[in-house]
GROMACS .gro file of C-alpha atoms in nm:
model
  482
    1MET     CA    1   0.606   2.360   1.912
    2PRO     CA    2   0.682   2.665   1.719
    3SER     CA    3   0.483   2.744   1.404
    4ASP     CA    4   0.770   2.877   1.203
    5PRO     CA    5   0.942   2.598   1.022
    6ARG     CA    6   1.290   2.800   1.052
    7ALA     CA    7   1.247   2.805   1.409
    8LEU     CA    8   1.184   2.452   1.457
    9LEU     CA    9   1.467   2.335   1.236
   10ARG     CA   10   1.699   2.540   1.485
   11SER     CA   11   1.568   2.381   1.782
   12ARG     CA   12   1.748   2.125   2.009
   13ALA     CA   13   1.422   1.939   2.014
   14TYR     CA   14   1.415   1.878   1.643
   15LEU     CA   15   1.790   1.766   1.652
   16ARG     CA   16   1.705   1.511   1.899
   17LEU     CA   17   1.417   1.399   1.690
   18LEU     CA   18   1.642   1.348   1.394
   19VAL     CA   19   1.895   1.154   1.593
   20VAL     CA   20   1.624   0.904   1.715
   21ALA     CA   21   1.478   0.884   1.362
   22ALA     CA   22   1.836   0.778   1.232
   23ILE     CA   23   1.870   0.529   1.511
   24LEU     CA   24   1.520   0.376   1.470
   25GLY     CA   25   1.552   0.357   1.092
   26ALA     CA   26   1.821   0.074   1.108
   27PRO     CA   27   1.605  -0.181   1.300
   28VAL     CA   28   1.282  -0.091   1.138
   29SER     CA   29   1.461  -0.142   0.774
   30ALA     CA   30   1.590  -0.471   0.903
   31ALA     CA   31   1.271  -0.590   0.999
   32ALA     CA   32   1.106  -0.488   0.684
   33TYR     CA   33   1.350  -0.663   0.485
   34GLY     CA   34   1.316  -0.968   0.689
   35PHE     CA   35   0.925  -0.956   0.665
   36LEU     CA   36   0.964  -0.928   0.290
   37ALA     CA   37   1.231  -1.194   0.258
   38LEU     CA   38   1.003  -1.448   0.483
   39VAL     CA   39   0.716  -1.376   0.228
   40ASN     CA   40   0.953  -1.446  -0.080
   41TYR     CA   41   1.057  -1.761   0.098
   42LEU     CA   42   0.718  -1.899   0.193
   43GLN     CA   43   0.548  -1.832  -0.148
   44PRO     CA   44   0.763  -2.086  -0.341
   45GLU     CA   45   0.748  -2.341  -0.042
   46ILE     CA   46   0.357  -2.333  -0.048
   47PHE     CA   47   0.320  -2.351  -0.415
   48ILE     CA   48   0.624  -2.535  -0.542
   49HIS     CA   49   0.822  -2.715  -0.281
   50LEU     CA   50   0.501  -2.843  -0.076
   51PRO     CA   51   0.321  -3.035  -0.376
   52HIS     CA   52   0.670  -3.202  -0.458
   53GLY     CA   53   0.710  -3.301  -0.097
   54LEU     CA   54   0.369  -3.463  -0.111
   55GLY     CA   55   0.451  -3.669  -0.403
   56PHE     CA   56   0.320  -3.456  -0.693
   57ARG     CA   57   0.551  -3.411  -1.012
   58GLY     CA   58   0.436  -3.052  -1.017
   59GLU     CA   59   0.160  -2.816  -0.894
   60PRO     CA   60  -0.185  -2.986  -0.937
   61TRP     CA   61  -0.434  -2.786  -1.117
   62TRP     CA   62  -0.639  -2.794  -0.803
   63TRP     CA   63  -0.342  -2.684  -0.565
   64PRO     CA   64  -0.477  -2.314  -0.526
   65LEU     CA   65  -0.810  -2.427  -0.382
   66PRO     CA   66  -0.699  -2.546  -0.034
   67VAL     CA   67  -0.408  -2.316  -0.017
   68LEU     CA   68  -0.626  -1.997  -0.084
   69ALA     CA   69  -0.892  -2.149   0.167
   70VAL     CA   70  -0.622  -2.194   0.435
   71GLY     CA   71  -0.502  -1.860   0.392
   72GLY     CA   72  -0.865  -1.728   0.402
   73LEU     CA   73  -0.923  -1.907   0.708
   74LEU     CA   74  -0.601  -1.772   0.887
   75THR     CA   75  -0.671  -1.412   0.764
   76GLY     CA   76  -1.039  -1.417   0.893
   77LEU     CA   77  -0.918  -1.569   1.226
   78ALA     CA   78  -0.660  -1.294   1.265
   79ILE     CA   79  -0.933  -1.010   1.176
   80ARG     CA   80  -1.191  -1.156   1.402
   81TYR     CA   81  -0.991  -1.264   1.720
   82LEU     CA   82  -0.668  -1.070   1.733
   83PRO     CA   83  -0.673  -0.700   1.828
   84GLY     CA   84  -0.633  -0.439   1.567
   85THR     CA   85  -0.875  -0.623   1.295
   86GLY     CA   86  -0.570  -0.729   1.086
   87GLY     CA   87  -0.493  -0.350   1.002
   88ALA     CA   88  -0.662  -0.129   0.762
   89ARG     CA   89  -0.939  -0.273   0.516
   90PRO     CA   90  -0.796  -0.224   0.169
   91ALA     CA   91  -1.131  -0.192  -0.008
   92GLU     CA   92  -1.168   0.143   0.166
   93GLY     CA   93  -0.853   0.294  -0.028
   94PHE     CA   94  -0.507   0.356   0.037
   95LYS     CA   95  -0.450   0.572   0.354
   96VAL     CA   96  -0.229   0.649   0.612
   97HIS     CA   97  -0.386   0.543   0.953
   98LYS     CA   98  -0.267   0.604   1.324
   99PRO     CA   99   0.048   0.373   1.426
  100PRO     CA  100  -0.094   0.029   1.553
  101THR     CA  101  -0.031  -0.029   1.939
  102PRO     CA  102   0.208  -0.317   2.022
  103ALA     CA  103  -0.096  -0.541   2.097
  104ASP     CA  104  -0.210  -0.488   1.721
  105LEU     CA  105   0.109  -0.603   1.556
  106PRO     CA  106   0.082  -0.986   1.581
  107GLY     CA  107  -0.272  -0.962   1.408
  108ILE     CA  108  -0.152  -0.733   1.134
  109ILE     CA  109   0.176  -0.950   1.062
  110LEU     CA  110  -0.049  -1.268   1.083
  111ALA     CA  111  -0.317  -1.142   0.842
  112ALA     CA  112  -0.044  -0.994   0.608
  113LEU     CA  113   0.149  -1.310   0.582
  114ALA     CA  114  -0.177  -1.536   0.543
  115THR     CA  115  -0.275  -1.287   0.253
  116LEU     CA  116   0.061  -1.260   0.072
  117CYS     CA  117   0.211  -1.602   0.119
  118PHE     CA  118  -0.114  -1.792   0.024
  119GLY     CA  119  -0.206  -1.609  -0.300
  120ALA     CA  120  -0.446  -1.358  -0.234
  121VAL     CA  121  -0.415  -1.048  -0.479
  122LEU     CA  122  -0.288  -0.776  -0.257
  123GLY     CA  123   0.053  -0.618  -0.173
  124PRO     CA  124   0.273  -0.559   0.103
  125GLU     CA  125   0.287  -0.194   0.127
  126ALA     CA  126   0.009  -0.124   0.357
  127PRO     CA  127   0.116  -0.399   0.622
  128LEU     CA  128   0.487  -0.258   0.595
  129ILE     CA  129   0.356   0.102   0.670
  130ALA     CA  130   0.165  -0.032   0.973
  131ILE     CA  131   0.440  -0.250   1.083
  132GLY     CA  132   0.721   0.016   1.060
  133GLY     CA  133   0.497   0.258   1.266
  134GLY     CA  134   0.419   0.000   1.533
  135LEU     CA  135   0.765  -0.097   1.569
  136VAL     CA  136   0.847   0.253   1.671
  137VAL     CA  137   0.560   0.279   1.903
  138LEU     CA  138   0.681  -0.061   2.066
  139ALA     CA  139   1.047   0.058   2.090
  140LEU     CA  140   0.948   0.399   2.255
  141ARG     CA  141   0.728   0.188   2.500
  142ALA     CA  142   1.008  -0.046   2.578
  143ALA     CA  143   1.256   0.263   2.645
  144ARG     CA  144   1.020   0.415   2.858
  145ARG     CA  145   1.040   0.761   2.715
  146ASN     CA  146   0.791   1.025   2.810
  147MET     CA  147   0.763   1.192   2.472
  148PRO     CA  148   0.470   1.400   2.353
  149ALA     CA  149   0.198   1.250   2.139
  150GLN     CA  150   0.304   1.468   1.849
  151GLY     CA  151   0.656   1.326   1.879
  152VAL     CA  152   0.534   0.976   1.909
  153ALA     CA  153   0.346   1.039   1.576
  154GLU     CA  154   0.643   1.193   1.409
  155LEU     CA  155   0.879   0.907   1.488
  156ALA     CA  156   0.619   0.644   1.391
  157SER     CA  157   0.589   0.830   1.046
  158ALA     CA  158   0.967   0.795   1.015
  159GLY     CA  159   0.937   0.429   1.094
  160SER     CA  160   0.688   0.407   0.818
  161PHE     CA  161   0.924   0.573   0.578
  162ALA     CA  162   1.193   0.345   0.650
  163ALA     CA  163   0.974   0.012   0.609
  164ILE     CA  164   0.833   0.135   0.279
  165SER     CA  165   1.157   0.252   0.134
  166THR     CA  166   1.262  -0.104   0.166
  167LEU     CA  167   1.007  -0.238  -0.054
  168PHE     CA  168   1.037   0.030  -0.322
  169GLY     CA  169   1.406   0.034  -0.313
  170SER     CA  170   1.413   0.418  -0.295
  171PRO     CA  171   1.358   0.661  -0.007
  172ILE     CA  172   1.235   0.919  -0.243
  173LEU     CA  173   0.947   0.712  -0.384
  174GLY     CA  174   0.856   0.620  -0.022
  175ALA     CA  175   0.842   0.988   0.066
  176PHE     CA  176   0.630   1.079  -0.225
  177LEU     CA  177   0.379   0.788  -0.138
  178LEU     CA  178   0.347   0.895   0.241
  179MET     CA  179   0.340   1.275   0.177
  180GLU     CA  180   0.030   1.237  -0.062
  181ALA     CA  181  -0.149   0.963   0.123
  182SER     CA  182  -0.121   1.172   0.460
  183GLY     CA  183  -0.208   1.491   0.299
  184LEU     CA  184   0.108   1.681   0.409
  185GLY     CA  185   0.128   2.030   0.289
  186GLY     CA  186   0.192   2.392   0.370
  187PRO     CA  187   0.525   2.532   0.522
  188MET     CA  188   0.573   2.258   0.769
  189MET     CA  189   0.601   1.972   0.496
  190GLY     CA  190   0.966   1.982   0.460
  191VAL     CA  191   1.020   1.996   0.834
  192VAL     CA  192   0.794   1.684   0.866
  193LEU     CA  193   0.931   1.485   0.582
  194VAL     CA  194   1.308   1.523   0.686
  195PRO     CA  195   1.304   1.277   0.999
  196GLY     CA  196   1.146   1.018   0.766
  197LEU     CA  197   1.385   1.062   0.484
  198LEU     CA  198   1.673   1.050   0.730
  199ALA     CA  199   1.522   0.703   0.868
  200ALA     CA  200   1.481   0.572   0.506
  201GLY     CA  201   1.815   0.669   0.412
  202VAL     CA  202   1.990   0.502   0.705
  203GLY     CA  203   1.753   0.209   0.643
  204SER     CA  204   1.850   0.199   0.265
  205LEU     CA  205   2.218   0.141   0.377
  206VAL     CA  206   2.088  -0.155   0.615
  207PHE     CA  207   1.901  -0.335   0.342
  208VAL     CA  208   2.185  -0.318   0.111
  209GLY     CA  209   2.412  -0.452   0.371
  210LEU     CA  210   2.158  -0.727   0.455
  211ASN     CA  211   2.150  -0.827   0.084
  212ALA     CA  212   2.533  -0.857   0.067
  213TRP     CA  213   2.514  -1.064   0.383
  214THR     CA  214   2.240  -1.297   0.341
  215GLY     CA  215   2.230  -1.316  -0.039
  216LEU     CA  216   1.851  -1.285  -0.065
  217GLY     CA  217   1.844  -1.029  -0.314
  218THR     CA  218   1.706  -0.664  -0.303
  219PHE     CA  219   1.372  -0.507  -0.379
  220SER     CA  220   1.359  -0.283  -0.668
  221LEU     CA  221   1.077  -0.175  -0.896
  222ALA     CA  222   1.264  -0.112  -1.209
  223ILE     CA  223   1.225  -0.338  -1.493
  224PRO     CA  224   1.520  -0.393  -1.697
  225GLY     CA  225   1.557  -0.516  -2.066
  226LEU     CA  226   1.275  -0.329  -2.196
  227PRO     CA  227   1.244  -0.222  -2.573
  228PRO     CA  228   1.382   0.101  -2.667
  229PHE     CA  229   1.107   0.387  -2.679
  230GLY     CA  230   1.150   0.697  -2.887
  231GLU     CA  231   0.943   1.006  -2.859
  232PRO     CA  232   0.567   1.007  -2.784
  233THR     CA  233   0.334   1.082  -3.091
  234ILE     CA  234   0.008   1.260  -3.132
  235GLY     CA  235  -0.160   0.918  -3.170
  236GLU     CA  236  -0.032   0.788  -2.843
  237PHE     CA  237  -0.168   1.104  -2.670
  238GLY     CA  238  -0.482   1.015  -2.795
  239TRP     CA  239  -0.441   0.676  -2.644
  240ALA     CA  240  -0.363   0.842  -2.296
  241LEU     CA  241  -0.710   0.972  -2.312
  242VAL     CA  242  -0.869   0.648  -2.372
  243ILE     CA  243  -0.636   0.466  -2.129
  244GLY     CA  244  -0.710   0.703  -1.856
  245VAL     CA  245  -1.102   0.676  -1.910
  246ALA     CA  246  -1.068   0.269  -1.945
  247ALA     CA  247  -0.848   0.263  -1.620
  248ALA     CA  248  -1.109   0.481  -1.434
  249LEU     CA  249  -1.393   0.243  -1.527
  250LEU     CA  250  -1.211  -0.068  -1.441
  251GLY     CA  251  -1.051   0.046  -1.126
  252SER     CA  252  -1.388   0.185  -1.000
  253GLY     CA  253  -1.549  -0.160  -1.083
  254ILE     CA  254  -1.265  -0.345  -0.870
  255ARG     CA  255  -1.325  -0.105  -0.593
  256TRP     CA  256  -1.697  -0.139  -0.618
  257LEU     CA  257  -1.680  -0.521  -0.598
  258GLY     CA  258  -1.455  -0.500  -0.288
  259LEU     CA  259  -1.692  -0.258  -0.121
  260LEU     CA  260  -1.997  -0.458  -0.211
  261LEU     CA  261  -1.858  -0.787  -0.059
  262GLN     CA  262  -1.689  -0.614   0.255
  263PRO     CA  263  -1.991  -0.613   0.479
  264TYR     CA  264  -2.000  -1.000   0.467
  265SER     CA  265  -1.634  -0.995   0.568
  266ILE     CA  266  -1.715  -0.763   0.858
  267ARG     CA  267  -2.002  -0.975   0.987
  268ARG     CA  268  -1.821  -1.308   0.954
  269PRO     CA  269  -1.448  -1.261   0.868
  270PRO     CA  270  -1.315  -1.624   0.876
  271LEU     CA  271  -1.613  -1.758   0.681
  272ALA     CA  272  -1.587  -1.464   0.420
  273ALA     CA  273  -1.206  -1.493   0.385
  274VAL     CA  274  -1.240  -1.862   0.295
  275VAL     CA  275  -1.513  -1.811   0.041
  276ALA     CA  276  -1.298  -1.534  -0.111
  277GLY     CA  277  -0.992  -1.749  -0.137
  278LEU     CA  278  -1.188  -2.011  -0.287
  279ILE     CA  279  -1.314  -1.756  -0.548
  280VAL     CA  280  -0.965  -1.638  -0.621
  281ALA     CA  281  -0.831  -1.986  -0.662
  282GLY     CA  282  -1.112  -2.067  -0.883
  283LEU     CA  283  -1.022  -1.766  -1.104
  284ALA     CA  284  -0.664  -1.867  -1.101
  285ILE     CA  285  -0.744  -2.231  -1.215
  286ALA     CA  286  -0.970  -2.097  -1.478
  287TYR     CA  287  -0.707  -1.886  -1.611
  288ALA     CA  288  -0.443  -2.147  -1.603
  289GLU     CA  289  -0.660  -2.414  -1.773
  290GLY     CA  290  -0.781  -2.177  -2.032
  291THR     CA  291  -0.440  -2.054  -2.145
  292GLY     CA  292  -0.192  -2.301  -2.027
  293LYS     CA  293   0.004  -2.039  -1.852
  294ALA     CA  294   0.096  -2.048  -1.495
  295SER     CA  295  -0.190  -1.979  -1.199
  296SER     CA  296   0.046  -1.753  -1.012
  297GLU     CA  297   0.010  -1.488  -1.282
  298VAL     CA  298  -0.354  -1.438  -1.114
  299LEU     CA  299  -0.253  -1.519  -0.788
  300PHE     CA  300  -0.030  -1.288  -0.540
  301SER     CA  301   0.035  -0.930  -0.575
  302GLY     CA  302   0.207  -0.927  -0.909
  303GLN     CA  303   0.502  -0.762  -0.790
  304SER     CA  304   0.724  -1.073  -0.896
  305ALA     CA  305   0.527  -1.144  -1.202
  306LEU     CA  306   0.500  -0.793  -1.357
  307GLY     CA  307   0.877  -0.792  -1.503
  308PRO     CA  308   0.846  -1.128  -1.669
  309LEU     CA  309   0.509  -1.042  -1.796
  310ILE     CA  310   0.627  -0.733  -1.993
  311ALA     CA  311   0.933  -0.917  -2.093
  312ASN     CA  312   0.747  -1.193  -2.236
  313SER     CA  313   0.451  -1.009  -2.364
  314ALA     CA  314   0.511  -1.123  -2.723
  315SER     CA  315   0.405  -1.489  -2.601
  316TYR     CA  316   0.071  -1.380  -2.487
  317SER     CA  317  -0.224  -1.394  -2.726
  318VAL     CA  318  -0.492  -1.134  -2.720
  319GLY     CA  319  -0.723  -1.380  -2.574
  320ALA     CA  320  -0.477  -1.481  -2.308
  321LEU     CA  321  -0.430  -1.112  -2.201
  322ALA     CA  322  -0.800  -1.050  -2.198
  323LEU     CA  323  -0.857  -1.367  -1.968
  324LEU     CA  324  -0.570  -1.273  -1.760
  325LEU     CA  325  -0.688  -0.905  -1.708
  326ALA     CA  326  -1.033  -1.034  -1.641
  327CYS     CA  327  -0.939  -1.297  -1.388
  328LYS     CA  328  -0.673  -1.064  -1.206
  329ALA     CA  329  -0.909  -0.779  -1.186
  330LEU     CA  330  -1.191  -0.997  -1.018
  331ALA     CA  331  -0.945  -1.174  -0.797
  332TYR     CA  332  -0.802  -0.815  -0.701
  333GLY     CA  333  -1.179  -0.687  -0.616
  334VAL     CA  334  -1.251  -1.015  -0.421
  335SER     CA  335  -0.909  -0.997  -0.213
  336LEU     CA  336  -0.993  -0.640  -0.125
  337SER     CA  337  -1.315  -0.737   0.043
  338SER     CA  338  -1.190  -0.991   0.300
  339PHE     CA  339  -0.789  -0.995   0.304
  340ARG     CA  340  -0.537  -0.767   0.443
  341GLY     CA  341  -0.286  -0.579   0.238
  342GLY     CA  342  -0.201  -0.306   0.015
  343PRO     CA  343  -0.356  -0.209  -0.321
  344THR     CA  344  -0.056  -0.077  -0.506
  345PHE     CA  345   0.090  -0.391  -0.674
  346PRO     CA  346  -0.206  -0.547  -0.808
  347ALA     CA  347  -0.299  -0.210  -0.951
  348LEU     CA  348   0.041  -0.220  -1.130
  349PHE     CA  349   0.006  -0.550  -1.257
  350VAL     CA  350  -0.364  -0.490  -1.383
  351GLY     CA  351  -0.246  -0.151  -1.549
  352ALA     CA  352   0.038  -0.335  -1.719
  353ALA     CA  353  -0.171  -0.606  -1.847
  354GLY     CA  354  -0.430  -0.363  -1.988
  355GLY     CA  355  -0.141  -0.165  -2.144
  356ILE     CA  356   0.019  -0.468  -2.311
  357LEU     CA  357  -0.335  -0.563  -2.438
  358MET     CA  358  -0.414  -0.226  -2.586
  359SER     CA  359  -0.051  -0.225  -2.756
  360HIS     CA  360  -0.198  -0.476  -2.998
  361LEU     CA  361  -0.424  -0.179  -3.134
  362PRO     CA  362  -0.265   0.045  -3.414
  363GLY     CA  363  -0.067   0.353  -3.289
  364LEU     CA  364   0.036   0.237  -2.963
  365ALA     CA  365   0.395   0.120  -2.858
  366LEU     CA  366   0.426  -0.167  -2.601
  367VAL     CA  367   0.619   0.052  -2.347
  368ALA     CA  368   0.394   0.355  -2.395
  369GLY     CA  369   0.094   0.134  -2.331
  370VAL     CA  370   0.235  -0.028  -2.024
  371ALA     CA  371   0.351   0.304  -1.879
  372MET     CA  372   0.011   0.471  -1.907
  373GLY     CA  373  -0.160   0.157  -1.787
  374ILE     CA  374   0.029   0.156  -1.474
  375GLY     CA  375   0.005   0.518  -1.405
  376ALA     CA  376  -0.371   0.537  -1.464
  377MET     CA  377  -0.457   0.237  -1.286
  378SER     CA  378  -0.225   0.342  -0.989
  379VAL     CA  379  -0.403   0.681  -0.947
  380VAL     CA  380  -0.745   0.498  -0.969
  381MET     CA  381  -0.681   0.275  -0.677
  382LEU     CA  382  -0.444   0.497  -0.484
  383GLY     CA  383  -0.587   0.836  -0.540
  384LEU     CA  384  -0.233   0.962  -0.539
  385PRO     CA  385  -0.151   1.145  -0.877
  386LEU     CA  386   0.198   1.236  -0.817
  387THR     CA  387   0.310   0.902  -0.687
  388SER     CA  388   0.129   0.739  -0.981
  389VAL     CA  389   0.344   0.927  -1.219
  390LEU     CA  390   0.656   0.850  -1.022
  391LEU     CA  391   0.581   0.469  -0.999
  392ALA     CA  392   0.540   0.440  -1.376
  393THR     CA  393   0.865   0.636  -1.426
  394VAL     CA  394   1.078   0.421  -1.181
  395LEU     CA  395   0.935   0.107  -1.319
  396LEU     CA  396   1.017   0.173  -1.677
  397PHE     CA  397   1.395   0.266  -1.603
  398SER     CA  398   1.548   0.413  -1.887
  399ASP     CA  399   1.231   0.466  -2.102
  400GLY     CA  400   1.049   0.647  -1.792
  401LEU     CA  401   1.163   1.000  -1.870
  402ARG     CA  402   1.056   0.961  -2.233
  403VAL     CA  403   0.704   0.838  -2.157
  404MET     CA  404   0.632   1.067  -1.868
  405PRO     CA  405   0.440   1.334  -2.059
  406LEU     CA  406   0.205   1.035  -2.183
  407VAL     CA  407   0.173   0.915  -1.828
  408ILE     CA  408   0.103   1.247  -1.689
  409VAL     CA  409  -0.192   1.278  -1.962
  410ALA     CA  410  -0.322   0.933  -1.867
  411VAL     CA  411  -0.307   0.996  -1.502
  412VAL     CA  412  -0.476   1.316  -1.489
  413VAL     CA  413  -0.745   1.200  -1.723
  414ALA     CA  414  -0.806   0.897  -1.490
  415TYR     CA  415  -0.800   1.099  -1.167
  416VAL     CA  416  -1.080   1.368  -1.297
  417THR     CA  417  -1.288   1.078  -1.445
  418VAL     CA  418  -1.293   0.888  -1.121
  419ALA     CA  419  -1.364   1.198  -0.918
  420ARG     CA  420  -1.683   1.264  -1.171
  421ILE     CA  421  -1.807   0.890  -1.151
  422GLN     CA  422  -1.768   0.783  -0.791
  423PRO     CA  423  -1.980   0.939  -0.516
  424PRO     CA  424  -1.807   1.143  -0.259
  425ALA     CA  425  -1.644   0.973   0.023
  426GLN     CA  426  -1.824   0.974   0.341
  427PRO     CA  427  -1.642   1.007   0.688
  428GLU     CA  428  -1.546   0.704   0.826
  429ALA     CA  429  -1.475   0.580   1.177
  430GLU     CA  430  -1.150   0.435   1.265
  431PRO     CA  431  -1.121   0.064   1.273
  432ALA     CA  432  -1.158  -0.115   1.620
  433GLY     CA  433  -0.838  -0.194   1.807
  434HIS     CA  434  -0.642   0.123   1.808
  435THR     CA  435  -0.689   0.212   2.151
  436ASP     CA  436  -0.345   0.346   2.252
  437PRO     CA  437  -0.396   0.672   2.424
  438ALA     CA  438  -0.073   0.835   2.254
  439ALA     CA  439  -0.180   0.695   1.938
  440ALA     CA  440  -0.541   0.819   1.981
  441ALA     CA  441  -0.410   1.184   2.058
  442ALA     CA  442  -0.165   1.169   1.764
  443PRO     CA  443  -0.235   1.245   1.403
  444GLY     CA  444  -0.187   0.971   1.151
  445ALA     CA  445   0.140   0.762   1.114
  446ALA     CA  446   0.260   0.982   0.853
  447SER     CA  447   0.057   1.302   0.929
  448ALA     CA  448   0.195   1.641   0.932
  449VAL     CA  449   0.276   1.805   1.281
  450PRO     CA  450  -0.009   2.045   1.308
  451PRO     CA  451   0.038   2.402   1.372
  452GLN     CA  452   0.057   2.538   1.713
  453ALA     CA  453  -0.283   2.573   1.865
  454GLY     CA  454  -0.401   2.914   1.985
  455PRO     CA  455  -0.501   2.973   2.339
  456PRO     CA  456  -0.842   2.824   2.457
  457SER     CA  457  -1.159   3.043   2.376
  458GLN     CA  458  -1.216   3.253   2.684
  459GLY     CA  459  -1.508   3.402   2.542
  460PRO     CA  460  -1.618   3.771   2.601
  461PRO     CA  461  -1.484   3.929   2.923
  462SER     CA  462  -1.697   3.849   3.223
  463GLN     CA  463  -1.930   4.120   3.369
  464GLY     CA  464  -1.950   3.944   3.726
  465PRO     CA  465  -1.938   3.598   3.860
  466PRO     CA  466  -2.096   3.322   3.677
  467PRO     CA  467  -2.421   3.208   3.765
  468ALA     CA  468  -2.425   2.903   3.985
  469GLY     CA  469  -2.571   2.574   3.876
  470PRO     CA  470  -2.557   2.329   3.588
  471ALA     CA  471  -2.565   2.620   3.351
  472SER     CA  472  -2.223   2.785   3.454
  473ALA     CA  473  -2.009   2.888   3.155
  474PRO     CA  474  -1.678   2.693   3.136
  475GLY     CA  475  -1.396   2.824   3.337
  476PRO     CA  476  -1.093   2.982   3.214
  477GLY     CA  477  -0.867   2.726   3.011
  478THR     CA  478  -1.160   2.505   2.921
  479ARG     CA  479  -1.151   2.414   2.573
  480PRO     CA  480  -1.495   2.391   2.424
  481ARG     CA  481  -1.610   2.056   2.275
  482ASP     CA  482  -1.546   2.023   1.894
   0.00000   0.00000   0.00000
């Protein structure tokens, strides 16, 4: 593979890669759309229609307890007994991993459905990234195409792009997320991103068409109907500093709780997930009984509840908001330890709830507080500053550009504060279950194509034949062990 990006763009192999990426983008996006539609269908079936079917007039106050216990049991069984350990552990942060093998996909899908549909506080983005990459690997195996490991990794990355853009409703936002998460950089960045953008663009047309055909709706982050926002004030820039530090402390506490409980989940996944589910259910019940609000505001990722929370913020007292923030944050940390899903949407919800709570203080408008809370909490939990700014901007729709300076300050403060208060990350081994030889040789699902490797080290010119025996030097072409 040429190290010059312009030479790579002119190559026939790259054109073939683009064609294959465009072709694969359509079915992967359709699969992602179907996965999200299934989650949106099962959540009300379990929490609304099933209680009615059993003869209750509404959801009983204790209903989350058995539901979260069942969800925890299913998640734990998938982690313990199916290949792939149910996907990546969310408590360890948002990262892009190697594409899962076809054998890993059932466990990842089951663990994700049990997490998302039964009310654990995690989002669908991490499973979608894994499913998108895994479906591409499955398609390449089914086609029996003899493709280099780098090509497999690049196409798997395109599948992840297509799947995540279905959730965010924007290929650009998906590109930012995966670009930062995979650490892409250097002159090859644009070359590597283009196949993913192409697959995501084709996929966007697919899920728009699926919405028109099925009527199940689209998936968009924008929150319409927000109150108008004027211009940032000096006081709000001061609040950006406060919100950035507060989000760093709260988010670090949430991650600490998840990592503290994670060893119990690793030792006994089913039991730990059941206990975690019961704790999350108890927090939801405590919030519902204490405020008269719905327990679903604590349960689930918060993706669907975020818009109504902001739109109806005037109906929440300061005490209700404080209790919501506490219960959601605790449920988020507990879910990180034992369930499988993504950290993005709970971070958005917690940040928005914190911003609404702080907007009751003088000198801070509601929209500004929500935007800064979302951006600051996102960067704490994801570690992706550019994506965090973009998320807040996209969510707030017409007000996004006006509040962007405030969001940038809050994000930077939170990002730097977390770097100072958290210990440096330790190198981690890959989770068990990713044993595909092609995937093992490839970089991460959205990682960049590495520069061309130089020739194997030959060492100094030999002055004669090497000595015989075990101490012989490696022969020509032998790569030294890393």
